[in-house]
PDB file of C-alpha atoms in Angstrom:
ATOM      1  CA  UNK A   1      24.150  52.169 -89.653  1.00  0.00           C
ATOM      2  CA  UNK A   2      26.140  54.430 -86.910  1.00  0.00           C
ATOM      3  CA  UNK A   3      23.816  55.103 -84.379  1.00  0.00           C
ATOM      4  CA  UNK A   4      23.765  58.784 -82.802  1.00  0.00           C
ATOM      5  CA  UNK A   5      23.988  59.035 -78.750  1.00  0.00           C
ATOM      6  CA  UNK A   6      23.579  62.626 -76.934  1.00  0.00           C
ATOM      7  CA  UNK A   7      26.004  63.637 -73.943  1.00  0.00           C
ATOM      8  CA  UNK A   8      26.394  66.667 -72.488  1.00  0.00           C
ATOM      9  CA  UNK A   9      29.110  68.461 -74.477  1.00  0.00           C
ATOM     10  CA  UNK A  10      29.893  71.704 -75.719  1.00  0.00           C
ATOM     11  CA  UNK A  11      29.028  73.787 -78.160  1.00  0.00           C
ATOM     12  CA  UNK A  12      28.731  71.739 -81.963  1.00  0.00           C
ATOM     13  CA  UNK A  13      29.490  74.102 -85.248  1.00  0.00           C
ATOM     14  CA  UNK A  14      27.147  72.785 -87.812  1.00  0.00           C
ATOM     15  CA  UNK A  15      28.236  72.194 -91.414  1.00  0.00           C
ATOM     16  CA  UNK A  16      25.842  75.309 -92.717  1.00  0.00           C
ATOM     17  CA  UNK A  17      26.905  77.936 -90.036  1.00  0.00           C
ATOM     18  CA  UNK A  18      29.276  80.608 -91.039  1.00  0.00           C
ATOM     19  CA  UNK A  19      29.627  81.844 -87.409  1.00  0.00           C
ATOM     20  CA  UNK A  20      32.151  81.346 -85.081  1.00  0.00           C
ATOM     21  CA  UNK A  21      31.864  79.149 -81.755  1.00  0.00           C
ATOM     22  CA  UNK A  22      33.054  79.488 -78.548  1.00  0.00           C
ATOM     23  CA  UNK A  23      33.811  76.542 -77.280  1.00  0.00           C
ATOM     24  CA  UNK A  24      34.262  76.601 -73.274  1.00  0.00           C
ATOM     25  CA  UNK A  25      36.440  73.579 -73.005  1.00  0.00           C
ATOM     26  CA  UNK A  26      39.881  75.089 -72.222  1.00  0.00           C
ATOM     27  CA  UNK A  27      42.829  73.297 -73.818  1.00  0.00           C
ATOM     28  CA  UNK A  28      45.034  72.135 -71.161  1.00  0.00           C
ATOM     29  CA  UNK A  29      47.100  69.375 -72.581  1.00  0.00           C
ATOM     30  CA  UNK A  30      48.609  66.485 -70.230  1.00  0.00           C
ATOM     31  CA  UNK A  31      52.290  65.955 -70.284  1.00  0.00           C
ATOM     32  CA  UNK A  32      52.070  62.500 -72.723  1.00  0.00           C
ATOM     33  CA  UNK A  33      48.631  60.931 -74.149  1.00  0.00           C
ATOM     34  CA  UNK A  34      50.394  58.886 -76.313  1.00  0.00           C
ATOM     35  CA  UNK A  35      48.937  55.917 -74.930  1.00  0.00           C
ATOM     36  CA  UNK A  36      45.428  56.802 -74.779  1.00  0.00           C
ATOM     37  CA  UNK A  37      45.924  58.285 -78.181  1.00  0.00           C
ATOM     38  CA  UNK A  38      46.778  55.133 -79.333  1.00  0.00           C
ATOM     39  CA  UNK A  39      44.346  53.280 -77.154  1.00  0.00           C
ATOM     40  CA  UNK A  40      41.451  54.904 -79.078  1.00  0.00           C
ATOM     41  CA  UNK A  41      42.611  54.129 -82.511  1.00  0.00           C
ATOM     42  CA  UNK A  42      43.103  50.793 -81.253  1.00  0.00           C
ATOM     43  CA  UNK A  43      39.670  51.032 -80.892  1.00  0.00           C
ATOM     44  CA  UNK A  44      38.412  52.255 -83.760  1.00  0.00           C
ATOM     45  CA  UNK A  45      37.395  55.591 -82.543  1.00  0.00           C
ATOM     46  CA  UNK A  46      37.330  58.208 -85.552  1.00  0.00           C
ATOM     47  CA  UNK A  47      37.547  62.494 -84.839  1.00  0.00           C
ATOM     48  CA  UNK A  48      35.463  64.422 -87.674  1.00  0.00           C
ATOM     49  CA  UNK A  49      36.303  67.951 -88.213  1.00  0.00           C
ATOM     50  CA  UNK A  50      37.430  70.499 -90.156  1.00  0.00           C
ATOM     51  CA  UNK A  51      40.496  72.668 -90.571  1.00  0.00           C
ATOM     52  CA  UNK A  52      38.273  75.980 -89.804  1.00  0.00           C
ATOM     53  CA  UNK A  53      36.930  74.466 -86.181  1.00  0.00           C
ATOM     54  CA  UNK A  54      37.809  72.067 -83.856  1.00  0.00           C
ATOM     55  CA  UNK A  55      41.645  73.518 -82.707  1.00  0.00           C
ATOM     56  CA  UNK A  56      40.427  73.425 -78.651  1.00  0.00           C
ATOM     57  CA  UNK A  57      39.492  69.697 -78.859  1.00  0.00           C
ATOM     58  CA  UNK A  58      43.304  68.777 -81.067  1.00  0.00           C
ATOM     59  CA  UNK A  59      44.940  71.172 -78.107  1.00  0.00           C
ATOM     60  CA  UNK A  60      43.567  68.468 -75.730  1.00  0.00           C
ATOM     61  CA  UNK A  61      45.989  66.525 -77.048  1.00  0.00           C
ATOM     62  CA  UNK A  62      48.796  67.883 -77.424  1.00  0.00           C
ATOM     63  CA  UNK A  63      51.697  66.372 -79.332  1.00  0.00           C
ATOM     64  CA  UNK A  64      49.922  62.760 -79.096  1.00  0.00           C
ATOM     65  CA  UNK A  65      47.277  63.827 -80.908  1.00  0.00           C
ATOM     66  CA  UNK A  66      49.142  62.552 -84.128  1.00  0.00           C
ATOM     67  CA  UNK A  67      47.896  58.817 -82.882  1.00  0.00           C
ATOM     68  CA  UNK A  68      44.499  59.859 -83.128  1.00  0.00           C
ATOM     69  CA  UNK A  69      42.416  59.037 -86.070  1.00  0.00           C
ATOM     70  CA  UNK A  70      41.154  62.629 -87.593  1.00  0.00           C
ATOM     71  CA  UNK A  71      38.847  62.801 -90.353  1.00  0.00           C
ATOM     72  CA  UNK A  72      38.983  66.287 -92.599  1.00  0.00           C
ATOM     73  CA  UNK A  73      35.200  66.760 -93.548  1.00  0.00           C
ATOM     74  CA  UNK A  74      35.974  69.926 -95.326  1.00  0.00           C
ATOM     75  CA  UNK A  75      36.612  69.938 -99.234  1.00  0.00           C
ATOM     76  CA  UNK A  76      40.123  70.645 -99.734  1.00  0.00           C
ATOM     77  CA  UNK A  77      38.908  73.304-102.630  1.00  0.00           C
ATOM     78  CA  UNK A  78      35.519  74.525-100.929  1.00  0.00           C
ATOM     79  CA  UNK A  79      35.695  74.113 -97.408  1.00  0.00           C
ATOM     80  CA  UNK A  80      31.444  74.459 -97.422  1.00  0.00           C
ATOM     81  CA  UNK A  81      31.367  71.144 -98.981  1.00  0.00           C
ATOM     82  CA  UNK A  82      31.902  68.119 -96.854  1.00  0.00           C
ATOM     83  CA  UNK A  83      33.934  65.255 -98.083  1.00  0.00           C
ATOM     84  CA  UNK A  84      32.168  62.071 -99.573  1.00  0.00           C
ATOM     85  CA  UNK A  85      33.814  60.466 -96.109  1.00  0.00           C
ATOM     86  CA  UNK A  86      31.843  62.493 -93.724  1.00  0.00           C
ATOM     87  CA  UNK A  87      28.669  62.786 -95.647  1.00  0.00           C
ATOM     88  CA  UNK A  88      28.746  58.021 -95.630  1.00  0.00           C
ATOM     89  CA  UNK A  89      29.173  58.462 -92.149  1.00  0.00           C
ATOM     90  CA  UNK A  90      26.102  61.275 -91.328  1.00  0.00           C
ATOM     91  CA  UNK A  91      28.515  63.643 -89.610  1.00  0.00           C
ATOM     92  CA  UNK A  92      26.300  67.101 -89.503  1.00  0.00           C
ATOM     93  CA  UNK A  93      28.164  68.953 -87.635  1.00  0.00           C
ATOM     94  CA  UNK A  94      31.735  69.030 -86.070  1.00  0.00           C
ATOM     95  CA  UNK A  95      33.866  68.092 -84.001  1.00  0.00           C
ATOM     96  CA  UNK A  96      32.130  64.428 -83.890  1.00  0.00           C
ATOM     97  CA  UNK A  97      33.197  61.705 -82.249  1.00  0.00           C
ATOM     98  CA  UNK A  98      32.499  58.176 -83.652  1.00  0.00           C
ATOM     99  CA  UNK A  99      32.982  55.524 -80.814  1.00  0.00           C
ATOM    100  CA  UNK A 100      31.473  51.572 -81.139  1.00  0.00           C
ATOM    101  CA  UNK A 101      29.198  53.143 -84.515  1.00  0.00           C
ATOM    102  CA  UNK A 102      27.577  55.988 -82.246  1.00  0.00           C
ATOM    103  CA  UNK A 103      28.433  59.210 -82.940  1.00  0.00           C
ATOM    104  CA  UNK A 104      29.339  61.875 -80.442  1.00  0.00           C
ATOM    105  CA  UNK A 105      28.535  65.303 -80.940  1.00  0.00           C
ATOM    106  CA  UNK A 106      30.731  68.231 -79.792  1.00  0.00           C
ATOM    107  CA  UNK A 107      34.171  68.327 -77.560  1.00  0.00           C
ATOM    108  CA  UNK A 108      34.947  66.017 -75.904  1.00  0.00           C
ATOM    109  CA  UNK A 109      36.678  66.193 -72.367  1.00  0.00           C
ATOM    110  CA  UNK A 110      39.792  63.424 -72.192  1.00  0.00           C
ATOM    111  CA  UNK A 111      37.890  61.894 -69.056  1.00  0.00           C
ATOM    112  CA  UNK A 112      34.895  61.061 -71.185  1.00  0.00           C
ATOM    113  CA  UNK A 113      36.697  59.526 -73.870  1.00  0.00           C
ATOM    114  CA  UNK A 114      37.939  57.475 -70.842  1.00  0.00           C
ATOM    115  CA  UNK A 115      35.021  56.838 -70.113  1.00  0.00           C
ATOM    116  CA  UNK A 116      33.139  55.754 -73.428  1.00  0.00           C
ATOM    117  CA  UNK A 117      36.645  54.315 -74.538  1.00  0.00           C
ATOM    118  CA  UNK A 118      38.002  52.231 -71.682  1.00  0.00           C
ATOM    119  CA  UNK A 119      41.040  53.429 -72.568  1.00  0.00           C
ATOM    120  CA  UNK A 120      43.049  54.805 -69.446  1.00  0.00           C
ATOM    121  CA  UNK A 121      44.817  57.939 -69.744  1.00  0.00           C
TER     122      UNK A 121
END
């Protein structure tokens, strides 16, 4: 069973909510995260989100966020219906974080991942 933790974050969109967040984490990507990209899927760390929410925490990233492991919870022909994948898991609302089975609610600044992860950036 994944275990759910609270830190302070921003903003979470739940899965019901039609209305748009403003999330005030400000995407400001560092030159090359490849390593710590890679360094949490090393890990096992998993991103949950959808295609309609979540674009400030993936800006983080920047290019290296194609070496993170990113979960699509919305139905590819009704994005109100989760996928079977994030309803096993519990996510209930997005963007989640899933680090060592606890889940992580809301963005996520690089230096907490850091921090949770161990993973340097």
């Amino acid at each position: 069973m994944i275990e759910s933790s609270v830190v302070e974050t921003s903003p979470v969109a739940t899965i019901d909510s039609g209305d748009s967040i403003i999330n005030p984490v400000t995407p400001e990507p560092k030159d090359n995260l490849d390593e710590f990209s890679q360094c949490l899927t090393d890990k096992g760390v998993k991103f949950y989100g959808t295609y309609t929410c979540c674009e400030n925490q993936k800006k983080l990233f920047g290019d290296s966020f194609k070496y993170v492991v990113y979960v699509e919870c919305a139905d590819k022909d009704n994005p109100q219906v989760q996928t079977p994948e994030c309803e096993a898991a519990g996510i209930s609302g997005y963007p989640t974080w899933i680090i060592n089975d606890k889940q992580y609610p809301g963005e996520q600044t690089l230096e907490g991942l850091a921090k949770l992860t161990g993973c340097e950036q």
